Amino acid sequence: MRLLEYQGKELFAKAGIPVPRGRVAATVDEAVEIMREHPRPSVVKAQVLVGGRGKAGGVKFCSTPEDVVEPARAILGMTIKGEVARRILIEERMDIRQELYLSITVDRASKRPIIIASAMGGMDVEEVAATHPEAIATFRVNPAAGYWPYIGRRIAKQAAIPGSVMGQFVDIAGKLYALFFEVGAMLVEINPLAVTRDGALVASDAKVDLDDNGLIRHPEFESWRTDLPDHPLEQRARSINLNYAYLSGRGDESVGVIGNGAGLVMGTMDAVRAAGGEATDFCDIGGGAKAEVVRNAVDIVTADPRVKALFINIFGGITRGDEVARGLVAALDGGTWRKDKLVVRLTGTNEREGRAVLEAAGITAVETMSEGAARAVAIAKQG
Ligand code: GDP
Ligand code: MN
């Protein structure tokens, strides 16, 4: 779960990492109100999950309640890389002398947290890595030993961080490391970590990506979930605990895929693509899925207007074939989805019973995954 900048900065502030003072607004009026309370040189920033807001015009300056109107109006509702900015962060403007970079993520190869720093912050770190690899310093931390100040000093030296901010840098890196573990993050990134005219280090931007698998331990983030601009169908699925993903796609002749187990669903989507089609809707009903779950899955996937064929691929292990078949028949009975736009493959536990249930309802199951994929793609292309 990625956090918006203002949410990340809230976490930074709690962790003791210096951030500019600021507040969030959802309307122009709120923005004016904020500027009235704090008439000072400020930055107006689009709150979206994608990066590169600066280049896209999503970061603007203002100083008075009057001149916040134009940037606020321009940024609220602005689309940046496909994402609409519904909120703006208005914060005191820093007098920036230098832009540094600092992040922590997981290094998969060494299975350790890796601290990455550079004195060439403010721009794409990928670009810096490509053109000036020597300007990027890394340190893989042994999680059992944890972070120690010598680590921060070593990275700082290697990255050519100015000596005047060394102490602050070492302190911030330690606090960021502690935060990384405390919230269960996949990534915490400060770009730029600004050196101000007064020689202070301030986190001018915040990117935090939380590990979804750890969210169960952090109910405090639940309220931020609704802030995320997920697709409405994904929100609906989440509210009933269904694993569903709305994926982007080129056309509107797509095959919706339902299966039990994420691996099977991914494999099925590959099979659809191999058959020359497009699969945009991923739905995993999990193990032991009951009739009601199948019905919900069909309802959600077929609510996507791009979906023109539905391919249900069930491997009966814990999930009993007849149980799934009954759910399917029930879902189709109650809904508007046509049986001739449905392809079912059912194997494994209670396969025969399942097929009998389907056949009684006028649905024929296919034998193999590739046969099912080919048939579903043909149906989708008919529109
Ligand atoms: P991003 O483009 O989405 O990463 O957004 P950032 O928050 O990193 O802002 C982009 C750029 O705007 C930064 O690299 C800075 O150069 C500039 N910027 C942001 N906040 C301030 C500020 O308070 N003062 C100054 N002078 N520049 C800022
Ligand atoms: Mn940034």
Short mmCIF file of C-alpha atoms and ligand atoms in Angstrom, two decimals:
data_model
loop_
_atom_site.label_atom_id
_atom_site.label_comp_id
_atom_site.label_asym_id
_atom_site.label_seq_id
_atom_site.Cartn_x
_atom_site.Cartn_y
_atom_site.Cartn_z
CA MET A 1 0.00 0.00 0.00
CA ARG A 2 1.57 3.22 -1.12
CA LEU A 3 1.03 6.31 0.91
CA LEU A 4 0.46 9.83 -0.28
CA GLU A 5 3.21 12.34 0.47
CA TYR A 6 1.37 14.00 3.35
CA GLN A 7 0.75 10.61 4.98
CA GLY A 8 4.39 9.65 4.62
CA LYS A 9 5.42 12.96 6.14
CA GLU A 10 3.09 12.36 9.06
CA LEU A 11 5.01 9.14 9.74
CA PHE A 12 8.34 10.94 9.29
CA ALA A 13 7.34 13.63 11.79
CA LYS A 14 6.36 11.01 14.37
CA ALA A 15 9.69 9.27 13.82
CA GLY A 16 11.53 12.53 14.49
CA ILE A 17 12.57 13.21 10.90
CA PRO A 18 12.30 16.96 10.15
CA VAL A 19 9.56 17.82 7.62
CA PRO A 20 8.21 21.20 6.52
CA ARG A 21 5.09 22.37 8.35
CA GLY A 22 2.07 21.89 6.15
CA ARG A 23 -1.58 20.99 5.77
CA VAL A 24 -3.77 19.23 3.24
CA ALA A 25 -6.62 20.83 1.30
CA ALA A 26 -9.28 19.28 -0.92
CA THR A 27 -10.75 22.55 -2.21
CA VAL A 28 -9.53 25.98 -3.28
CA ASP A 29 -11.37 27.54 -0.34
CA GLU A 30 -9.54 25.32 2.10
CA ALA A 31 -6.26 26.26 0.46
CA VAL A 32 -7.05 29.97 0.87
CA GLU A 33 -7.97 29.36 4.51
CA ILE A 34 -4.66 27.62 5.16
CA MET A 35 -2.74 30.48 3.56
CA ARG A 36 -4.75 33.00 5.62
CA GLU A 37 -3.68 31.28 8.79
CA HIS A 38 -0.07 30.97 7.64
CA PRO A 39 0.71 33.68 5.11
CA ARG A 40 4.27 32.67 4.18
CA PRO A 41 6.21 31.49 1.15
CA SER A 42 4.68 28.09 0.46
CA VAL A 43 4.64 25.13 -1.92
CA VAL A 44 1.43 23.67 -3.34
CA LYS A 45 1.84 19.99 -4.14
CA ALA A 46 -0.43 17.49 -5.87
CA GLN A 47 -1.13 14.47 -3.67
CA VAL A 48 -0.86 11.52 -6.04
CA LEU A 49 0.90 8.20 -5.73
CA VAL A 50 2.91 8.57 -8.91
CA GLY A 51 6.27 10.32 -8.98
CA GLY A 52 7.56 13.12 -11.17
CA ARG A 53 4.99 15.62 -10.03
CA GLY A 54 7.45 18.47 -10.31
CA LYS A 55 8.02 17.89 -14.02
CA ALA A 56 4.28 17.39 -14.62
CA GLY A 57 3.36 20.78 -13.13
CA GLY A 58 2.07 19.34 -9.88
CA VAL A 59 4.37 21.42 -7.67
CA LYS A 60 3.86 25.21 -7.60
CA PHE A 61 4.78 28.13 -5.36
CA CYS A 62 2.69 30.81 -3.68
CA SER A 63 3.04 33.34 -0.85
CA THR A 64 -0.34 34.85 -0.02
CA PRO A 65 -3.99 33.74 0.34
CA GLU A 66 -4.64 35.51 -2.99
CA ASP A 67 -1.98 33.82 -5.04
CA VAL A 68 -2.74 30.30 -3.80
CA VAL A 69 -5.99 30.38 -5.81
CA GLU A 70 -4.43 29.87 -9.21
CA PRO A 71 -2.08 26.97 -8.37
CA ALA A 72 -4.73 25.30 -6.19
CA ARG A 73 -7.25 25.50 -9.01
CA ALA A 74 -4.71 24.23 -11.52
CA ILE A 75 -3.55 21.27 -9.46
CA LEU A 76 -6.82 20.05 -7.90
CA GLY A 77 -8.33 17.72 -10.49
CA MET A 78 -5.13 17.64 -12.53
CA THR A 79 -4.29 14.23 -14.03
CA ILE A 80 -0.69 13.11 -13.55
CA LYS A 81 0.26 9.85 -15.28
CA GLY A 82 -3.37 8.78 -15.25
CA GLU A 83 -3.99 9.66 -11.62
CA VAL A 84 -6.27 12.52 -10.58
CA ALA A 85 -5.04 14.81 -7.79
CA ARG A 86 -7.90 15.11 -5.32
CA ARG A 87 -5.89 16.87 -2.66
CA ILE A 88 -3.04 19.31 -2.37
CA LEU A 89 -0.45 19.68 0.33
CA ILE A 90 0.36 23.26 1.23
CA GLU A 91 3.56 23.62 3.18
CA GLU A 92 6.13 26.21 4.08
CA ARG A 93 8.66 26.69 1.33
CA MET A 94 12.22 25.62 2.07
CA ASP A 95 15.12 27.70 0.88
CA ILE A 96 16.95 24.77 -0.70
CA ARG A 97 20.73 24.88 -1.18
CA GLN A 98 21.26 21.27 -2.17
CA GLU A 99 19.03 18.26 -2.87
CA LEU A 100 20.16 14.91 -1.46
CA TYR A 101 18.67 11.46 -1.82
CA LEU A 102 18.06 8.85 0.88
CA SER A 103 16.03 5.65 0.78
CA ILE A 104 15.72 2.22 2.34
CA THR A 105 14.27 -0.80 0.59
CA VAL A 106 14.72 -4.56 0.66
CA ASP A 107 17.60 -6.00 -1.32
CA ARG A 108 16.22 -9.31 -2.52
CA ALA A 109 19.56 -10.82 -3.39
CA SER A 110 21.09 -10.38 0.07
CA LYS A 111 17.70 -10.49 1.84
CA ARG A 112 18.69 -7.39 3.76
CA PRO A 113 17.47 -3.85 4.09
CA ILE A 114 19.58 -1.66 1.84
CA ILE A 115 20.21 2.01 2.52
CA ILE A 116 20.77 4.06 -0.63
CA ALA A 117 22.06 7.62 -0.62
CA SER A 118 23.30 10.22 -3.05
CA ALA A 119 24.28 13.86 -3.04
CA MET A 120 22.60 14.09 -6.45
CA GLY A 121 18.98 14.05 -5.27
CA GLY A 122 15.93 15.80 -6.64
CA MET A 123 15.95 13.99 -9.94
CA ASP A 124 15.27 10.46 -11.09
CA VAL A 125 17.55 8.25 -9.08
CA GLU A 126 17.41 5.71 -11.91
CA GLU A 127 18.88 8.35 -14.17
CA VAL A 128 21.64 9.16 -11.69
CA ALA A 129 22.35 5.45 -11.35
CA ALA A 130 22.69 5.18 -15.12
CA THR A 131 24.81 8.26 -15.75
CA HIS A 132 26.71 8.64 -12.45
CA PRO A 133 26.75 5.24 -10.74
CA GLU A 134 29.65 6.38 -8.55
CA ALA A 135 27.43 9.07 -7.05
CA ILE A 136 25.22 6.48 -5.40
CA ALA A 137 26.25 4.85 -2.15
CA THR A 138 24.63 1.72 -0.77
CA PHE A 139 24.85 -0.25 2.44
CA ARG A 140 23.19 -3.59 3.13
CA VAL A 141 22.38 -3.70 6.82
CA ASN A 142 22.58 -6.91 8.80
CA PRO A 143 19.12 -6.84 10.39
CA ALA A 144 20.34 -8.71 13.47
CA ALA A 145 22.93 -6.01 14.17
CA GLY A 146 20.69 -3.14 13.10
CA TYR A 147 21.65 0.41 12.26
CA TRP A 148 24.67 2.04 13.87
CA PRO A 149 25.98 5.57 13.32
CA TYR A 150 29.14 4.27 11.60
CA ILE A 151 26.89 2.97 8.82
CA GLY A 152 25.42 6.41 8.24
CA ARG A 153 28.88 8.00 8.26
CA ARG A 154 30.22 5.47 5.81
CA ILE A 155 27.34 6.00 3.36
CA ALA A 156 27.56 9.76 3.76
CA LYS A 157 31.25 9.79 2.93
CA GLN A 158 30.83 7.47 -0.01
CA ALA A 159 27.95 9.56 -1.39
CA ALA A 160 29.81 12.84 -0.84
CA ILE A 161 27.15 14.22 1.49
CA PRO A 162 28.42 17.62 2.75
CA GLY A 163 30.33 17.25 6.00
CA SER A 164 28.40 20.14 7.55
CA VAL A 165 25.21 18.03 7.63
CA MET A 166 26.90 14.73 8.51
CA GLY A 167 25.50 14.57 12.05
CA GLN A 168 21.95 15.28 10.89
CA PHE A 169 22.27 12.79 8.05
CA VAL A 170 23.41 9.99 10.34
CA ASP A 171 20.54 10.76 12.71
CA ILE A 172 17.89 10.88 9.96
CA ALA A 173 19.15 7.64 8.37
CA GLY A 174 18.83 5.91 11.75
CA LYS A 175 15.32 7.22 12.29
CA LEU A 176 14.32 6.21 8.78
CA TYR A 177 15.71 2.73 9.40
CA ALA A 178 13.70 2.39 12.62
CA LEU A 179 10.56 3.61 10.85
CA PHE A 180 11.12 1.16 7.99
CA PHE A 181 10.79 -1.75 10.43
CA GLU A 182 8.17 -0.24 12.68
CA VAL A 183 5.60 0.27 9.92
CA GLY A 184 6.60 -2.78 7.89
CA ALA A 185 7.69 -0.87 4.79
CA MET A 186 8.87 -2.12 1.40
CA LEU A 187 10.28 1.30 0.64
CA VAL A 188 10.87 4.58 2.42
CA GLU A 189 12.33 7.31 0.24
CA ILE A 190 13.23 10.96 0.78
CA ASN A 191 13.91 12.74 -2.51
CA PRO A 192 14.90 15.42 -2.10
CA LEU A 193 16.35 15.41 1.36
CA ALA A 194 16.90 19.15 1.31
CA VAL A 195 19.88 21.04 2.71
CA THR A 196 18.41 24.43 3.53
CA ARG A 197 20.14 27.81 3.41
CA ASP A 198 20.45 27.61 7.25
CA GLY A 199 22.25 24.30 6.97
CA ALA A 200 19.35 22.13 8.17
CA LEU A 201 18.32 18.80 6.63
CA VAL A 202 14.60 18.53 5.88
CA ALA A 203 12.57 15.79 4.17
CA SER A 204 11.05 17.80 1.33
CA ASP A 205 9.29 14.77 -0.19
CA ALA A 206 8.13 11.43 1.19
CA LYS A 207 7.48 8.15 -0.54
CA VAL A 208 6.39 5.25 1.64
CA ASP A 209 5.27 1.85 0.41
CA LEU A 210 3.90 -0.47 3.09
CA ASP A 211 3.95 -4.25 2.87
CA ASP A 212 0.33 -5.31 2.41
CA ASN A 213 1.04 -8.58 4.19
CA GLY A 214 1.99 -6.68 7.33
CA LEU A 215 -1.04 -4.38 7.36
CA ILE A 216 -2.92 -6.73 9.64
CA ARG A 217 -0.56 -5.62 12.40
CA HIS A 218 -1.25 -1.98 11.67
CA PRO A 219 -4.93 -1.18 12.04
CA GLU A 220 -3.91 2.48 12.37
CA PHE A 221 -3.40 2.62 8.60
CA GLU A 222 -6.90 1.36 7.82
CA SER A 223 -8.30 4.88 7.48
CA TRP A 224 -5.64 5.72 4.88
CA ARG A 225 -6.71 2.81 2.74
CA THR A 226 -9.86 4.56 1.58
CA ASP A 227 -7.68 7.45 0.49
CA LEU A 228 -6.13 5.32 -2.21
CA PRO A 229 -7.46 5.80 -5.69
CA ASP A 230 -8.13 2.12 -6.35
CA HIS A 231 -10.63 1.15 -8.97
CA PRO A 232 -14.19 1.10 -7.54
CA LEU A 233 -14.49 -2.60 -8.42
CA GLU A 234 -11.35 -3.31 -6.38
CA GLN A 235 -12.80 -1.40 -3.45
CA ARG A 236 -16.01 -3.39 -3.71
CA ALA A 237 -14.04 -6.65 -3.82
CA ARG A 238 -11.94 -5.65 -0.85
CA SER A 239 -15.00 -4.83 1.22
CA ILE A 240 -16.11 -8.45 0.88
CA ASN A 241 -12.58 -9.87 1.22
CA LEU A 242 -12.28 -11.02 -2.35
CA ASN A 243 -8.92 -11.00 -4.12
CA TYR A 244 -9.56 -9.05 -7.28
CA ALA A 245 -7.41 -6.87 -9.50
CA TYR A 246 -8.58 -4.51 -12.22
CA LEU A 247 -5.70 -4.39 -14.69
CA SER A 248 -5.15 -1.91 -17.45
CA GLY A 249 -5.64 -3.13 -20.98
CA ARG A 250 -5.73 -1.84 -24.50
CA GLY A 251 -9.09 -2.98 -25.77
CA ASP A 252 -12.56 -3.88 -24.64
CA GLU A 253 -12.66 -7.48 -25.84
CA SER A 254 -11.26 -8.84 -22.68
CA VAL A 255 -11.52 -12.16 -20.88
CA GLY A 256 -12.29 -12.02 -17.18
CA VAL A 257 -10.48 -14.76 -15.27
CA ILE A 258 -11.64 -16.42 -12.08
CA GLY A 259 -9.73 -19.25 -10.46
CA ASN A 260 -8.79 -20.71 -7.13
CA GLY A 261 -5.27 -19.74 -6.18
CA ALA A 262 -3.28 -16.74 -7.40
CA GLY A 263 -0.82 -18.92 -9.30
CA LEU A 264 -3.56 -20.66 -11.23
CA VAL A 265 -5.22 -17.34 -12.08
CA MET A 266 -1.92 -15.90 -13.31
CA GLY A 267 -1.26 -19.00 -15.37
CA THR A 268 -4.75 -18.77 -16.83
CA MET A 269 -4.23 -15.14 -17.77
CA ASP A 270 -1.02 -16.15 -19.53
CA ALA A 271 -2.93 -18.87 -21.38
CA VAL A 272 -5.48 -16.29 -22.52
CA ARG A 273 -2.70 -14.05 -23.81
CA ALA A 274 -0.99 -16.99 -25.48
CA ALA A 275 -4.28 -17.67 -27.26
CA GLY A 276 -4.17 -14.14 -28.69
CA GLY A 277 -6.56 -12.53 -26.27
CA GLU A 278 -6.43 -10.03 -23.47
CA ALA A 279 -7.12 -10.71 -19.80
CA THR A 280 -7.73 -7.65 -17.64
CA ASP A 281 -9.65 -8.95 -14.65
CA PHE A 282 -7.96 -11.16 -12.10
CA CYS A 283 -10.04 -12.85 -9.44
CA ASP A 284 -8.75 -15.43 -6.99
CA ILE A 285 -11.51 -17.11 -4.99
CA GLY A 286 -8.97 -18.97 -2.87
CA GLY A 287 -9.11 -22.45 -1.44
CA GLY A 288 -12.35 -23.99 -0.24
CA ALA A 289 -14.45 -21.33 -1.96
CA LYS A 290 -18.11 -21.55 -1.19
CA ALA A 291 -21.01 -20.87 -3.55
CA GLU A 292 -21.51 -17.33 -2.31
CA VAL A 293 -17.87 -16.43 -2.96
CA VAL A 294 -18.13 -17.67 -6.55
CA ARG A 295 -21.29 -15.64 -7.04
CA ASN A 296 -19.56 -12.50 -5.76
CA ALA A 297 -16.57 -13.14 -8.00
CA VAL A 298 -18.77 -13.49 -11.10
CA ASP A 299 -20.71 -10.35 -10.16
CA ILE A 300 -17.59 -8.24 -9.77
CA VAL A 301 -15.65 -9.45 -12.81
CA THR A 302 -18.64 -9.17 -15.14
CA ALA A 303 -19.36 -5.65 -13.85
CA ASP A 304 -16.29 -4.54 -15.83
CA PRO A 305 -17.72 -3.48 -19.21
CA ARG A 306 -14.47 -4.49 -20.96
CA VAL A 307 -15.09 -8.13 -20.09
CA LYS A 308 -16.79 -9.93 -22.98
CA ALA A 309 -16.07 -13.50 -21.93
CA LEU A 310 -15.64 -15.17 -18.58
CA PHE A 311 -13.19 -18.00 -18.04
CA ILE A 312 -13.49 -19.87 -14.78
CA ASN A 313 -10.63 -22.23 -14.11
CA ILE A 314 -10.99 -24.41 -11.03
CA PHE A 315 -8.61 -26.97 -9.74
CA GLY A 316 -10.44 -28.96 -7.11
CA GLY A 317 -8.09 -29.56 -4.21
CA ILE A 318 -9.55 -28.21 -1.02
CA THR A 319 -12.17 -26.51 -3.13
CA ARG A 320 -14.78 -29.09 -4.05
CA GLY A 321 -15.88 -29.05 -7.67
CA ASP A 322 -19.57 -29.48 -6.94
CA GLU A 323 -19.53 -26.63 -4.45
CA VAL A 324 -18.01 -24.30 -7.04
CA ALA A 325 -20.43 -25.52 -9.70
CA ARG A 326 -23.40 -24.75 -7.47
CA GLY A 327 -22.05 -21.27 -6.79
CA LEU A 328 -21.65 -20.73 -10.48
CA VAL A 329 -25.16 -21.84 -11.32
CA ALA A 330 -26.54 -19.68 -8.50
CA ALA A 331 -24.57 -16.66 -9.67
CA LEU A 332 -25.75 -17.07 -13.24
CA ASP A 333 -29.35 -17.62 -12.19
CA GLY A 334 -29.50 -14.41 -10.22
CA GLY A 335 -27.42 -12.29 -12.61
CA THR A 336 -27.55 -11.18 -16.20
CA TRP A 337 -24.39 -12.88 -17.47
CA ARG A 338 -25.13 -15.20 -20.40
CA LYS A 339 -24.09 -18.83 -20.29
CA ASP A 340 -22.82 -18.72 -23.86
CA LYS A 341 -20.23 -16.16 -22.76
CA LEU A 342 -18.89 -18.45 -20.10
CA VAL A 343 -16.15 -21.08 -20.26
CA VAL A 344 -15.55 -23.39 -17.32
CA ARG A 345 -12.75 -25.80 -16.65
CA LEU A 346 -13.22 -27.98 -13.63
CA THR A 347 -10.82 -30.69 -12.53
CA GLY A 348 -9.85 -32.38 -9.30
CA THR A 349 -11.92 -33.11 -6.20
CA ASN A 350 -15.57 -33.90 -6.98
CA GLU A 351 -14.99 -33.12 -10.63
CA ARG A 352 -17.65 -35.50 -11.87
CA GLU A 353 -20.30 -34.22 -9.46
CA GLY A 354 -19.39 -30.67 -10.42
CA ARG A 355 -19.74 -31.29 -14.11
CA ALA A 356 -23.12 -32.92 -13.55
CA VAL A 357 -24.32 -29.84 -11.70
CA LEU A 358 -23.11 -27.62 -14.55
CA GLU A 359 -24.58 -29.83 -17.24
CA ALA A 360 -27.97 -29.85 -15.52
CA ALA A 361 -27.83 -26.05 -15.79
CA GLY A 362 -26.79 -26.16 -19.46
CA ILE A 363 -23.09 -25.36 -19.00
CA THR A 364 -20.44 -27.61 -20.57
CA ALA A 365 -17.01 -27.71 -19.00
CA VAL A 366 -13.87 -27.88 -21.15
CA GLU A 367 -11.09 -30.39 -20.55
CA THR A 368 -7.91 -28.32 -20.62
CA MET A 369 -6.73 -24.84 -19.82
CA SER A 370 -5.51 -24.07 -23.35
CA GLU A 371 -8.77 -25.29 -24.87
CA GLY A 372 -10.68 -23.10 -22.43
CA ALA A 373 -8.46 -20.09 -23.14
CA ALA A 374 -8.91 -20.46 -26.92
CA ARG A 375 -12.68 -20.72 -26.57
CA ALA A 376 -12.89 -17.73 -24.22
CA VAL A 377 -10.77 -15.59 -26.56
CA ALA A 378 -13.01 -16.51 -29.51
CA ILE A 379 -16.11 -15.52 -27.55
CA ALA A 380 -14.53 -12.23 -26.42
CA LYS A 381 -13.62 -11.31 -29.98
CA GLN A 382 -17.22 -11.78 -31.09
CA GLY A 383 -17.93 -8.91 -28.66
P1 GDP B 1 8.24 14.89 -7.24
O1 GDP B 1 8.63 15.61 -8.48
O2 GDP B 1 6.93 14.20 -7.39
O3 GDP B 1 9.29 13.98 -6.72
O4 GDP B 1 7.97 16.04 -6.12
P2 GDP B 1 8.99 16.72 -5.08
O5 GDP B 1 8.32 16.87 -3.81
O6 GDP B 1 10.28 15.98 -5.06
O7 GDP B 1 9.20 18.16 -5.70
C1 GDP B 1 9.84 18.36 -6.95
C2 GDP B 1 10.84 19.49 -6.87
O8 GDP B 1 10.21 20.69 -6.46
C3 GDP B 1 11.93 19.27 -5.84
O9 GDP B 1 12.99 18.49 -6.36
C4 GDP B 1 12.38 20.68 -5.56
O10 GDP B 1 13.32 21.10 -6.52
C5 GDP B 1 11.12 21.49 -5.75
N1 GDP B 1 10.58 21.84 -4.42
C6 GDP B 1 9.71 21.14 -3.67
N2 GDP B 1 9.50 21.74 -2.49
C7 GDP B 1 10.29 22.84 -2.48
C8 GDP B 1 10.56 23.87 -1.51
O11 GDP B 1 10.03 23.90 -0.40
N3 GDP B 1 11.43 24.85 -1.89
C9 GDP B 1 12.05 24.83 -3.10
N4 GDP B 1 12.90 25.81 -3.37
N5 GDP B 1 11.84 23.89 -4.01
C10 GDP B 1 10.98 22.90 -3.71
MN MN B 2 10.47 13.82 -5.11
#
